Short mmCIF file of C-alpha atoms and ligand atoms in Angstrom, two decimals:
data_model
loop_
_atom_site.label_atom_id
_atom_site.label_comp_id
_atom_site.label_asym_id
_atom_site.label_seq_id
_atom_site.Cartn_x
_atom_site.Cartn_y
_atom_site.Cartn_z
CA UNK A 16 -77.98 17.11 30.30
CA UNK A 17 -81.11 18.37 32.19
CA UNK A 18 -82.30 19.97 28.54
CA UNK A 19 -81.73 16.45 27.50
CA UNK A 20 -84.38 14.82 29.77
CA UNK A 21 -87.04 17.60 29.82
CA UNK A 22 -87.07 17.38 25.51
CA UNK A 23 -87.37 13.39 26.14
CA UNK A 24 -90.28 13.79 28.41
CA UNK A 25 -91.57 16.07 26.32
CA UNK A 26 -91.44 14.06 23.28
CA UNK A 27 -92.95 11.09 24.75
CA UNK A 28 -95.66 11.53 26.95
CA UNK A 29 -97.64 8.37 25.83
CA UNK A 30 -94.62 6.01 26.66
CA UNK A 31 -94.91 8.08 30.24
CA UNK A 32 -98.00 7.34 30.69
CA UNK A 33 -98.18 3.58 29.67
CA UNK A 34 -94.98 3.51 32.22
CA UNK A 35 -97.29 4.27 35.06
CA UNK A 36 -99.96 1.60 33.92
CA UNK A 37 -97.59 -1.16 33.11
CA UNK A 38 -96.01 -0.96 36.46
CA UNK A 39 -98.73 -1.45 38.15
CA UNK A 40 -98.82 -5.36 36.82
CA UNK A 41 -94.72 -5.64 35.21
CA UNK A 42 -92.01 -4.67 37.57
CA UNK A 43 -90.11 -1.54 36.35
CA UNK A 44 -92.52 -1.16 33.52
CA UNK A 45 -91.00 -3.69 30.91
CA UNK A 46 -90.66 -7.56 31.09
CA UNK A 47 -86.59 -7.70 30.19
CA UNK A 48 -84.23 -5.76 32.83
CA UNK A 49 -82.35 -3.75 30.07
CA UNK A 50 -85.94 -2.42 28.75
CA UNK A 51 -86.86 0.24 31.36
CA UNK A 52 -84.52 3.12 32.60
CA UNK A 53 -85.03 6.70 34.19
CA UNK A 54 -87.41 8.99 33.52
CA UNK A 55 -89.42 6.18 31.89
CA UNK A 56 -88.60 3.79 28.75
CA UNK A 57 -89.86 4.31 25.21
CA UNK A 58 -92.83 1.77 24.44
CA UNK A 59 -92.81 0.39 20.96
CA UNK A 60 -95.35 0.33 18.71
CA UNK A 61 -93.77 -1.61 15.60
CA UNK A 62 -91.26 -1.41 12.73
CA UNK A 63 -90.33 -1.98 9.06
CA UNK A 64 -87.05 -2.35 7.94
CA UNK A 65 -84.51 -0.03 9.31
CA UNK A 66 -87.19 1.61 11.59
CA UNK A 67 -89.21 1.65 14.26
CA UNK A 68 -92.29 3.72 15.41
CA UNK A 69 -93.37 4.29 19.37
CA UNK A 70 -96.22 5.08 20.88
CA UNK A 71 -96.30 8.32 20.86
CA UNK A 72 -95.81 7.98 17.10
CA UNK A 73 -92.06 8.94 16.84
CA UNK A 74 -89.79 7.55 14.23
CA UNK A 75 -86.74 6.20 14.89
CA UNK A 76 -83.67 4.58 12.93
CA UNK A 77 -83.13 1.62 14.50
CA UNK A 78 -79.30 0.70 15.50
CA UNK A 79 -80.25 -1.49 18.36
CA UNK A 80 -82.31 -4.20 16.13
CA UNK A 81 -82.78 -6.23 19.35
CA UNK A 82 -79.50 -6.07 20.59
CA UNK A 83 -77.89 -7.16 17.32
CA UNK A 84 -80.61 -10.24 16.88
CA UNK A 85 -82.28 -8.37 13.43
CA UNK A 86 -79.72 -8.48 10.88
CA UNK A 87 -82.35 -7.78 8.22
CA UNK A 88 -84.02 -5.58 9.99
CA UNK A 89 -87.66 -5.48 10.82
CA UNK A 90 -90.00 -7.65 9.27
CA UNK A 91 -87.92 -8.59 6.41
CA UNK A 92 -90.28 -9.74 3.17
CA UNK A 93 -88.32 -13.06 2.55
CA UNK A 94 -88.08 -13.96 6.80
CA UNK A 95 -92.06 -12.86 7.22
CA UNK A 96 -93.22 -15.05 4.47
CA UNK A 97 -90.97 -18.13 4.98
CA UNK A 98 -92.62 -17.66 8.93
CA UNK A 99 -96.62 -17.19 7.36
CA UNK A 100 -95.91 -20.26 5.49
CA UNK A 101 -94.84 -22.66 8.17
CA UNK A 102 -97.55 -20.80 10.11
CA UNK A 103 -100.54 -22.28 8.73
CA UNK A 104 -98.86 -25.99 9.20
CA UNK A 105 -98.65 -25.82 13.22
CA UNK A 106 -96.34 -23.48 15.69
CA UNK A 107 -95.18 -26.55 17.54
CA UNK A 108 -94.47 -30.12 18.10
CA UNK A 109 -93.85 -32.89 20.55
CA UNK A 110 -91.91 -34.27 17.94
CA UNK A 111 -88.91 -32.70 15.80
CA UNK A 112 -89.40 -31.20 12.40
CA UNK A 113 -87.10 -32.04 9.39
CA UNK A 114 -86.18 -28.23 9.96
CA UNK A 115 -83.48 -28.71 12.48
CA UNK A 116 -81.35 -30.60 10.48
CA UNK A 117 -81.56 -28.48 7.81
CA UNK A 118 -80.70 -25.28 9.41
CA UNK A 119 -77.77 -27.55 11.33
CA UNK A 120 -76.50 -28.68 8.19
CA UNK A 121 -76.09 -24.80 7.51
CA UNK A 122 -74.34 -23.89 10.35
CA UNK A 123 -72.44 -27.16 10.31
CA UNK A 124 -71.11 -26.10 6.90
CA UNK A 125 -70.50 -22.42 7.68
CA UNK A 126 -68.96 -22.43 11.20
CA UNK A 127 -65.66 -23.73 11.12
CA UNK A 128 -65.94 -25.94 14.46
CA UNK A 129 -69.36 -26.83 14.15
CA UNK A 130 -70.07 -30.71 13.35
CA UNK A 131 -73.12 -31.07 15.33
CA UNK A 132 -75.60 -29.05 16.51
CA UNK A 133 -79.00 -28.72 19.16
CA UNK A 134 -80.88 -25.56 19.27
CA UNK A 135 -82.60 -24.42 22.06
CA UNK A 136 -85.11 -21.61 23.61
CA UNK A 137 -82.14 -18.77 24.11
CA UNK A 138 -78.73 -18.16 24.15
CA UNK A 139 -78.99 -18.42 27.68
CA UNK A 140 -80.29 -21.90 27.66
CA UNK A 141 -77.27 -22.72 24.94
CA UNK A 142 -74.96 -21.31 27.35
CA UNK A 143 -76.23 -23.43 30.62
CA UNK A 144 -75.90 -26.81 28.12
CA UNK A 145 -72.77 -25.76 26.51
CA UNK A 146 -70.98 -25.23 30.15
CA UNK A 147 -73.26 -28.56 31.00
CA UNK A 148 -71.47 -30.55 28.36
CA UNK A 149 -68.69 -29.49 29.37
CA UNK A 150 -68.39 -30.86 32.88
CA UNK A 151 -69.70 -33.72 32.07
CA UNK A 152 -66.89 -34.28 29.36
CA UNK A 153 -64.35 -33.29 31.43
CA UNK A 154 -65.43 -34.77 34.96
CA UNK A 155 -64.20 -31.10 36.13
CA UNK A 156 -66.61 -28.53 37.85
CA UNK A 157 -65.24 -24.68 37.54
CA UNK A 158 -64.95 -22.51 34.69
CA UNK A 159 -63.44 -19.86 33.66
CA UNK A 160 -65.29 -16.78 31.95
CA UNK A 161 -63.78 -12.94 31.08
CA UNK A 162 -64.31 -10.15 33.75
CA UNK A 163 -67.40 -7.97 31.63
CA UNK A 164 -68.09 -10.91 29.40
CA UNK A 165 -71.91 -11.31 29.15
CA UNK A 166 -73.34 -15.00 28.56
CA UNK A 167 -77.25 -14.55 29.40
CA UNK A 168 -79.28 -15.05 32.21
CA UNK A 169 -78.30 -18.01 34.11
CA UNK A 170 -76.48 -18.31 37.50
CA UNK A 171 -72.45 -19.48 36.69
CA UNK A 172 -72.05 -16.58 33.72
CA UNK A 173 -74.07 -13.99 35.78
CA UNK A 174 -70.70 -12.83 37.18
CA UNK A 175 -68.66 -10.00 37.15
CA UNK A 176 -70.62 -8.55 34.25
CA UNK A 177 -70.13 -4.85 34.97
CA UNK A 178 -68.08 -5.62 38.41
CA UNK A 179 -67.72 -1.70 40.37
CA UNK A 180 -64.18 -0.81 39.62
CA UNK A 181 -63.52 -0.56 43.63
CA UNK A 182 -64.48 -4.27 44.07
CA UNK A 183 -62.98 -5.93 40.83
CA UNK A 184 -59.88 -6.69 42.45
CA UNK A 185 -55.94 -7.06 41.17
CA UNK A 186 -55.92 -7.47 36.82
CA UNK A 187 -53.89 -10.68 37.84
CA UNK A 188 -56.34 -11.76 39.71
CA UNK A 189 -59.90 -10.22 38.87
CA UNK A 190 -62.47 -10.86 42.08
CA UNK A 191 -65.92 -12.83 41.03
CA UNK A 192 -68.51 -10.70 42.04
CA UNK A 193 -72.10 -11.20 41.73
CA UNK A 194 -73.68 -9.28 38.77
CA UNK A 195 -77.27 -10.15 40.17
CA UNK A 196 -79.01 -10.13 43.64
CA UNK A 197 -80.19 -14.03 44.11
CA UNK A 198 -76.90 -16.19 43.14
CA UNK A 199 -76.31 -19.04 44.91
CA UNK A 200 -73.16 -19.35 47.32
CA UNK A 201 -70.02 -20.47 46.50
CA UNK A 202 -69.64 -18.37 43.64
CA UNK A 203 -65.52 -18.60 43.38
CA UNK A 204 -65.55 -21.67 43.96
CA UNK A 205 -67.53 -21.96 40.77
CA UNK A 206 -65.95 -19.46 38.66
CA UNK A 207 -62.72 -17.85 37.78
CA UNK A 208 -62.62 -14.49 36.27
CA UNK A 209 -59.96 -13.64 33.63
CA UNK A 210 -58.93 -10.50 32.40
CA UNK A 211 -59.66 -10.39 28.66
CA UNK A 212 -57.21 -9.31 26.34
CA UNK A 213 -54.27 -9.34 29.20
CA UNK A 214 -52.41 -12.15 28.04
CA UNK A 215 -49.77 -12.93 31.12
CA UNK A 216 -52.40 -12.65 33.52
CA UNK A 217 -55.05 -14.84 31.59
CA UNK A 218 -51.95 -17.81 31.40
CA UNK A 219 -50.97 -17.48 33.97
CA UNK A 220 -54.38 -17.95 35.77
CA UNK A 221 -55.59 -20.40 33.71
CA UNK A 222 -52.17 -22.77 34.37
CA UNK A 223 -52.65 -22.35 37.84
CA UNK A 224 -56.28 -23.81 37.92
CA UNK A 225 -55.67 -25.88 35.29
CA UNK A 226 -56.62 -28.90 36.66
CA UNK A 227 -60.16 -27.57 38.24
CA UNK A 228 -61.70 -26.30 34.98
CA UNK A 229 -64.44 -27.53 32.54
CA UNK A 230 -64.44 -24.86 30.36
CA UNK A 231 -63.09 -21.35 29.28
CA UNK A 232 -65.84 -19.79 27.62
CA UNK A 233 -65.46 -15.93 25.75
CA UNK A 234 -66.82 -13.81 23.05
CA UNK A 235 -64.28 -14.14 20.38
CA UNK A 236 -65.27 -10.27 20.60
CA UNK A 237 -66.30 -9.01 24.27
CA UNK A 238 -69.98 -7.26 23.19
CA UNK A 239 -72.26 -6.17 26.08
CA UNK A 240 -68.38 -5.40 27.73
CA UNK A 241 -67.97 -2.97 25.14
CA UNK A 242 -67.69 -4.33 21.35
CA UNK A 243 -63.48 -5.04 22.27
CA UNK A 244 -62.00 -6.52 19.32
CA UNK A 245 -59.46 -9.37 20.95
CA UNK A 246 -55.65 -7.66 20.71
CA UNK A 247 -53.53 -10.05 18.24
CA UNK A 248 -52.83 -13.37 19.46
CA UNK A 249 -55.74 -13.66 22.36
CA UNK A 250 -57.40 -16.16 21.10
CA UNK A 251 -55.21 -18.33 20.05
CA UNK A 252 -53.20 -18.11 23.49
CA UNK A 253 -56.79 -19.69 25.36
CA UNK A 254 -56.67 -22.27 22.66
CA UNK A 255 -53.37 -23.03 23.10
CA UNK A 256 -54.05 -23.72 27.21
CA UNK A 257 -57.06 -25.06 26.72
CA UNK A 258 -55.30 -28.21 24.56
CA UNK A 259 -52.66 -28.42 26.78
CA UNK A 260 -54.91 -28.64 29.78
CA UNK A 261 -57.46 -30.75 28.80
CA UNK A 262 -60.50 -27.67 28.83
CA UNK A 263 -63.06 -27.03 26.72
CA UNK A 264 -62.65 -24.06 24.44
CA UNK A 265 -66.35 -22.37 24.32
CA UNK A 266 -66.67 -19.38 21.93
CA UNK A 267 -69.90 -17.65 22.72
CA UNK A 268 -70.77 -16.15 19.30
CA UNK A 269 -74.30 -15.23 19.77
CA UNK A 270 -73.59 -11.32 19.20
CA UNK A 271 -70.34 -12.32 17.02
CA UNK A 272 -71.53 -14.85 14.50
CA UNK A 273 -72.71 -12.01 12.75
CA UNK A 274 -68.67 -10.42 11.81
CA UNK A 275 -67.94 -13.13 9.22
CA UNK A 276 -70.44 -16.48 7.91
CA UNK A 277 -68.52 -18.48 9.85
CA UNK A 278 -68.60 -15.78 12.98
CA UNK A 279 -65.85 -14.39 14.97
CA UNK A 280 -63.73 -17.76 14.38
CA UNK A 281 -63.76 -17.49 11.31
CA UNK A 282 -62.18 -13.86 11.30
CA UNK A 283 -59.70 -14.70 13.80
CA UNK A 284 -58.86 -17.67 13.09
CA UNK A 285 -59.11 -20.14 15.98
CA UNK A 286 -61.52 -23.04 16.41
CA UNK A 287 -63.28 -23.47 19.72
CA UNK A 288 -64.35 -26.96 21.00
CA UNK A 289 -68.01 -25.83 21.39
CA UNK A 290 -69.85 -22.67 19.89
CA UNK A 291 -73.04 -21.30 21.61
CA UNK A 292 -75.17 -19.62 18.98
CA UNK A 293 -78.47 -17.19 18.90
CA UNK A 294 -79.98 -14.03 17.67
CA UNK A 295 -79.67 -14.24 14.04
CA UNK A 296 -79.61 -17.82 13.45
CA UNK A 297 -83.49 -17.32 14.89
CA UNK A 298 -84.65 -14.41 12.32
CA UNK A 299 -85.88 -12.49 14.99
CA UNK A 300 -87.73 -15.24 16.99
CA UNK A 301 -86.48 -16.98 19.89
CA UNK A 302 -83.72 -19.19 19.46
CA UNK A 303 -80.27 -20.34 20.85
CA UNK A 304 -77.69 -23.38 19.64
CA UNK A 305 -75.07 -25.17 20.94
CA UNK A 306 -72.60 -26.52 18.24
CA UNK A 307 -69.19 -28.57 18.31
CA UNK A 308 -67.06 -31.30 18.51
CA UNK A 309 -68.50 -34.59 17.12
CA UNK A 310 -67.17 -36.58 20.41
CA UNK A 311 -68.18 -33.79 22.87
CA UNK A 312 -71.79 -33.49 21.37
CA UNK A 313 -71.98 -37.31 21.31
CA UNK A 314 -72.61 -37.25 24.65
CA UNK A 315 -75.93 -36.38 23.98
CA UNK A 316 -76.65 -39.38 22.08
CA UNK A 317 -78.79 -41.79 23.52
CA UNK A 318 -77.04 -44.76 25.92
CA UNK A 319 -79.90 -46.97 25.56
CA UNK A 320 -82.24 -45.39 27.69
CA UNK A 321 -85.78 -42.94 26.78
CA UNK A 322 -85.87 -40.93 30.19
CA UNK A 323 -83.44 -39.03 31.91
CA UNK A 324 -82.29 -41.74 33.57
CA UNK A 325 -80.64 -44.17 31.54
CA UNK A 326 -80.71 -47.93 33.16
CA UNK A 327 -78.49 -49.69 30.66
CA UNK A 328 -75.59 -47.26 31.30
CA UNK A 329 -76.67 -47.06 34.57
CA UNK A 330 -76.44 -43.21 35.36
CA UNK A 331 -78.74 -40.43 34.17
CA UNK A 332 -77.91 -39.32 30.29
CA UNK A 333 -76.99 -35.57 29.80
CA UNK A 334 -80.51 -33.82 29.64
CA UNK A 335 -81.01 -31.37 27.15
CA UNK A 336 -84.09 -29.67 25.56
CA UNK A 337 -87.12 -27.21 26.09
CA UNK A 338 -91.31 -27.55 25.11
CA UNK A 339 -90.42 -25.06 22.28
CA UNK A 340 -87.03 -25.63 21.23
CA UNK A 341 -86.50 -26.06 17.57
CA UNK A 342 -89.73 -24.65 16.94
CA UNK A 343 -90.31 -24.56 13.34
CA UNK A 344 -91.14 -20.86 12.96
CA UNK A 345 -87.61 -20.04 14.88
CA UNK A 346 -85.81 -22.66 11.79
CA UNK A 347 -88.22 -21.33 8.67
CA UNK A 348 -87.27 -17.89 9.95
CA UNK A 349 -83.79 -18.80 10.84
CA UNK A 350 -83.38 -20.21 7.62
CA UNK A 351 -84.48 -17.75 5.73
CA UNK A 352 -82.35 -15.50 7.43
CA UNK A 353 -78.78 -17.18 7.04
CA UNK A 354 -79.76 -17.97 3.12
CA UNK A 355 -81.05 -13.81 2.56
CA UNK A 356 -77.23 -13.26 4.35
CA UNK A 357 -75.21 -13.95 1.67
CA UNK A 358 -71.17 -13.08 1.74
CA UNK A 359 -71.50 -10.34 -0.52
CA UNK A 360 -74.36 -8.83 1.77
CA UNK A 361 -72.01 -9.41 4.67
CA UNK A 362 -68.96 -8.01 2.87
CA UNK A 363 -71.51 -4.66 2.51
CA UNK A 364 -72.41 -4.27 5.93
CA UNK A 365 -69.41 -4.61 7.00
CA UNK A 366 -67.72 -1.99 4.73
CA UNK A 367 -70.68 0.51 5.55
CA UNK A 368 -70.01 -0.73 9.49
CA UNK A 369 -66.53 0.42 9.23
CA UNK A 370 -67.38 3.46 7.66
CA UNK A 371 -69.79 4.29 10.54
CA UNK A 372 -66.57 3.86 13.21
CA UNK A 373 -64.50 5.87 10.42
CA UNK A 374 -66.86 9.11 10.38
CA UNK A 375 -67.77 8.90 13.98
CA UNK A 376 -64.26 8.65 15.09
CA UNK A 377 -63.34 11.84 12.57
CA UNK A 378 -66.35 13.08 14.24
CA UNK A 379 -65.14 13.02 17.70
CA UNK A 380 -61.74 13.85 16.79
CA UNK A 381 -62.88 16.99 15.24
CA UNK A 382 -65.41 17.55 18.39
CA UNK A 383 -61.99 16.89 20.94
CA UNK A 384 -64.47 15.05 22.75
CA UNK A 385 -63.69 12.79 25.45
CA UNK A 386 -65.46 9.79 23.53
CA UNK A 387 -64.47 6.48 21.62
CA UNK A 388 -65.80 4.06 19.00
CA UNK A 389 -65.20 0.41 19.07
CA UNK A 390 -66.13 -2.30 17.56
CA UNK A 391 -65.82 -4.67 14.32
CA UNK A 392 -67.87 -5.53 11.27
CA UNK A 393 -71.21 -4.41 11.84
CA UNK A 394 -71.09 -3.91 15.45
CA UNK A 395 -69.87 -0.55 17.52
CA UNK A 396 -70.16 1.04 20.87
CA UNK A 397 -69.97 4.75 21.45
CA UNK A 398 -68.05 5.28 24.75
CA UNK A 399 -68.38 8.49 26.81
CA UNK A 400 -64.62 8.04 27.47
CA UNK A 401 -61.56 9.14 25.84
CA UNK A 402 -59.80 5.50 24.34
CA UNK A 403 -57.74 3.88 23.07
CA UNK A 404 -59.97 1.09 24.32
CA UNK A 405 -58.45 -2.59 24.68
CA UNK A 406 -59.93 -3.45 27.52
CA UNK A 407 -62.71 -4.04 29.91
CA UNK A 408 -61.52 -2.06 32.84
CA UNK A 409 -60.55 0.90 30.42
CA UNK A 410 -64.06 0.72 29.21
CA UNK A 411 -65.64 0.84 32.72
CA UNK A 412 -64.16 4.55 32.81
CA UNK A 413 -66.81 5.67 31.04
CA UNK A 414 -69.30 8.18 32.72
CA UNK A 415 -72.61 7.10 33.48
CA UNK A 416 -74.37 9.78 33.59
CA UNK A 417 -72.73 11.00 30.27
CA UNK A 418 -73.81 7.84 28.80
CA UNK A 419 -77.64 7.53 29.78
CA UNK A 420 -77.23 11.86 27.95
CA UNK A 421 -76.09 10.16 24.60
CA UNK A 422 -78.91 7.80 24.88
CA UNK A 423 -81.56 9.70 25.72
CA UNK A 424 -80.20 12.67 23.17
CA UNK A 425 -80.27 10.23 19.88
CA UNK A 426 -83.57 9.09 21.17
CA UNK A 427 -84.45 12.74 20.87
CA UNK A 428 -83.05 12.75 17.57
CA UNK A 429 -84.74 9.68 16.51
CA UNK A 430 -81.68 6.97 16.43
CA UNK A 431 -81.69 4.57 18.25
CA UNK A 432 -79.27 2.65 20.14
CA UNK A 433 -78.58 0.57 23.86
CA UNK A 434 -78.29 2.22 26.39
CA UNK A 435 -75.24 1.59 27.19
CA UNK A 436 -74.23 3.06 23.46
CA UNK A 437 -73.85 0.19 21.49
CA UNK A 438 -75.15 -0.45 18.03
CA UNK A 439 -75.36 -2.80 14.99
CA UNK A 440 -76.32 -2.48 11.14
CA UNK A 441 -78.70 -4.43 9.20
CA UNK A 442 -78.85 -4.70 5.88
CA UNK A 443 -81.52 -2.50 5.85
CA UNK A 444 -79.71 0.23 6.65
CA UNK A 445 -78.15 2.74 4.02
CA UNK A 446 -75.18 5.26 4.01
CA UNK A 447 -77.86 7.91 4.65
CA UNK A 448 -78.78 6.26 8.18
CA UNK A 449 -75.38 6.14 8.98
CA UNK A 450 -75.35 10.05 7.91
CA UNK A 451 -78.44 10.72 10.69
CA UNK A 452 -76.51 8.75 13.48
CA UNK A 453 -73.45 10.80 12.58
CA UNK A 454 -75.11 13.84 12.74
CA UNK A 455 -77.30 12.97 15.30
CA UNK A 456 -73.81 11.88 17.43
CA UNK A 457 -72.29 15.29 16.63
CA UNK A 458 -75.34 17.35 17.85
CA UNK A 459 -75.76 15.26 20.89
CA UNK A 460 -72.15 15.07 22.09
CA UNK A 461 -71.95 19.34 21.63
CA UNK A 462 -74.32 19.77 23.80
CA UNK A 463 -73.57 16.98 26.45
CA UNK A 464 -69.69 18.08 26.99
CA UNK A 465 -70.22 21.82 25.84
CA UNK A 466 -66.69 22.76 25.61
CA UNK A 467 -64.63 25.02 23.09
CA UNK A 468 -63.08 22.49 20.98
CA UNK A 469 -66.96 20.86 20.58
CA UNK A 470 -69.10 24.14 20.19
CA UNK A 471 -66.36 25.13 17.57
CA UNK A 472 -66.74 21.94 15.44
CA UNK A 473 -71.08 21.63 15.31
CA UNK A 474 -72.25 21.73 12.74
C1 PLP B 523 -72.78 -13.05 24.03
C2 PLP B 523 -74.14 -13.40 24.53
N1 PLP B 523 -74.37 -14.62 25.00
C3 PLP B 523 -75.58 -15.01 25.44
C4 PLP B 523 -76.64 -14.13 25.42
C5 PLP B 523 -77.98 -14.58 25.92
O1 PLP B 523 -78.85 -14.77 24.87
P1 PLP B 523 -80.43 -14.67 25.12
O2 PLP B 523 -80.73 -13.25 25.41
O3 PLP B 523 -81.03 -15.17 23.84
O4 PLP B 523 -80.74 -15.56 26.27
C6 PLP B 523 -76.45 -12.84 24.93
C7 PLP B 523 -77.57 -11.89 24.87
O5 PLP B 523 -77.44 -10.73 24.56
C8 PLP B 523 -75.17 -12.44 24.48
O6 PLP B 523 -74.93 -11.20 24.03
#
């Protein structure tokens, strides 16, 4: 591990040195939490395609593609010039662009629950409206999100993230704990936790708050929590409850929309009331949505009134927007994006995404290495724990310190990937990528658990 760092520092003494300057004006060094870690993050220069180049002038192949946002990869010819030519007409507008409805009309006819749509600045914004249209359908206050389900920034969904194992409580009864300092009180009160994928425990939760909550919201695949694939029968058990209760189904398919055109519901088969949308529906510039039921979405129609407050029903109307939302360099580039991502493209990323867990799962068989691969379509997480992995908590076994090692060894090696392990494809990348990541992996994971069964397999 220590020979791990001291070749990283090694190799990147530029991004060291920017470190020190930058945090003199940007806390930590980098303007996004997740973009600075020990000794000192990796600065990035630019990219093209399946890679990226840092400061220092290091290659890398690039598995992270901002967190799963690039599914073309960088600077993709058709997404660049369908953003240069809405460039020269204006960045943005007081007043809407004939965009959104266009790239709503999309999503409206590839995502099985979507009728309507708004877009907004982030999937973080699209999460605070989506939970915001659903208390105000509903008249009910509390909602219910999985324990190490990640919705964003904002304060109801910024909960049990990546709870401490020691704190997180009974599975039938998973504690809410803060994931960030600065949350408001009253946090229980606000949300219930559920354990994802435990199926007694989630009904049995759910029926006996029934009657307090707006909304369940999940990733029809849990993502930041791991890239957990829901076990058989999940999903359609939280829609089931939700009817029967009267609670708004959200799917959060910013990071899933990508494992079939019409995103994680599609694959498994069960239709949400509301979908929050981002990363690739944006091309790589900042976007979020918030799709769904005609009647629930309705309620963003106007009631007569042109402000926030809305005299003729006489109470306010449900508030939604942002200066830049619906920009129309996020739509032209969002647009090109979902028309370049054709089925038969997605059918190949897939197949070369499940022959990435295939070989790195022979891989770590071979190795006898403590270490799993999850994930679905075009989207895995290396664990530095032995699996099978189903769940969050079994997930949270992983070793910390073994997993900042595998990060900071394929940076060595030029891959890149989160920190935390996990990884997506683009359609930039090739079977001989997926060969340097495999390699890469072996090479790394020798030297980080050094045991017989691994030193005997390098190579
Ligand atoms: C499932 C999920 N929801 C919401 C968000 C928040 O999106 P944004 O970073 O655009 O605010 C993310 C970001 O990674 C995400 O993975």
């Amino acid at each position: 591990m220590s020979s791990i760092v001291d070749d990283y520092v090694r190799l990147t003494p530029r991004s060291r040195e920017h470190f020190e300057r930058s945090r003199a004006v940007v806390p930590a060094g980098a303007t996004r939490s997740l973009n600075s870690w020990l000794p000192h993050p990796v600065y990035v220069r630019g990219g093209k395609g399946p890679l990226v180049w840092d400061i220092d002038g290091r290659e890398y192949v690039d598995f992270l593609n901002n967190y799963t946002a690039l599914i073309h990869g960088h600077a993709h010819p058709a997404v660049t010039a369908a953003i240069s030519e809405r460039l020269e007409s204006g960045t943005s507008f007081g007043f809407s662009t004939e965009l959104e409805a266009t790239l709503a009309a999309l999503l409206v006819e590839r995502v099985p629950s979507v009728e309507r749509v708004r877009f907004t600045g982030s999937g973080s914004e699209a999460v605070m409206f989506a939970l915001r249209l659903a208390r105000a359908f509903t008249g009910r206050m509390r909602v219910a999100k999985m324990e190490g389900g990640f919705h964003g920034a904002q304060d109801d969904v910024m909960v049990s993230v990546r709870p401490p194992p020691a704190q997180a409580g009974p599975i039938a009864q998973p504690a809410a704990l803060p994931e960030t300092h600065g949350l408001p009180p009253g946090l229980a009160e606000r949300v219930l936790v559920l354990p994802f994928n435990h199926v007694d425990e989630t009904t049995a939760l759910i029926e006996a708050h029934a009657g307090e909550l707006s909304a369940v919201i999940v990733e029809p695949m849990l993502g930041v929590g791991g890239m957990i694939p829901p076990v058989p029968g999940y999903l359609a058990r939280l829609r089931e409850l939700c009817t029967t209760h009267g609670i708004l189904l959200i799917f959060d398919e910013v990071i899933s929309l990508r494992l079939a055109p019409g995103g994680g519901q599609e694959l498994y088969q069960v239709t949400p009331d509301l979908t929050v949308m981002g990363k690739i529906i944006g091309g790589g510039l900042p976007v979020g949505a918030v799709g769904g039921r005609a009647d629930v979405m309705a309620l963003l129609e106007p009631r007569g009134g042109h402000d926030m407050y809305d005299p003729r029903a006489g109470g306010p109307a449900l508030y939604q927007g942002g200066t830049f939302t619906g920009n129309p360099l996020t739509l032209a580039a969002g647009l090109a994006t979902l028309r370049e991502l054709t089925p038969d493209r997605l059918a190949s990323l897939d197949a070369l995404g499940d022959e990435l867990r295939r070989r790195i799962a022979d891989l770590l068989g071979r190795l006898g290495a403590p270490v799993t691969v999850t994930g679905a379509g075009s989207l895995f997480t290396i664990h530095m724990t032995g699996g099978p992995l189903r769940t969050f908590r079994e997930v949270r076994r992983a070793d910390s310190v073994l997993q900042q090692g595998l990060f900071l060894g394929l940076l060595n090696e030029g891959v890149m990937l989160a920190p935390r392990g996990m990884g997506s494809l683009s359609t930039q990348t090739t079977a001989l990528h997926v060969d340097r990541l495999v390699d890469a992996v072996g090479r790394v994971i020798s030297n980080l658990c050094d045991g017989g069964a691994a030193r005997g397999a390098r190579g």
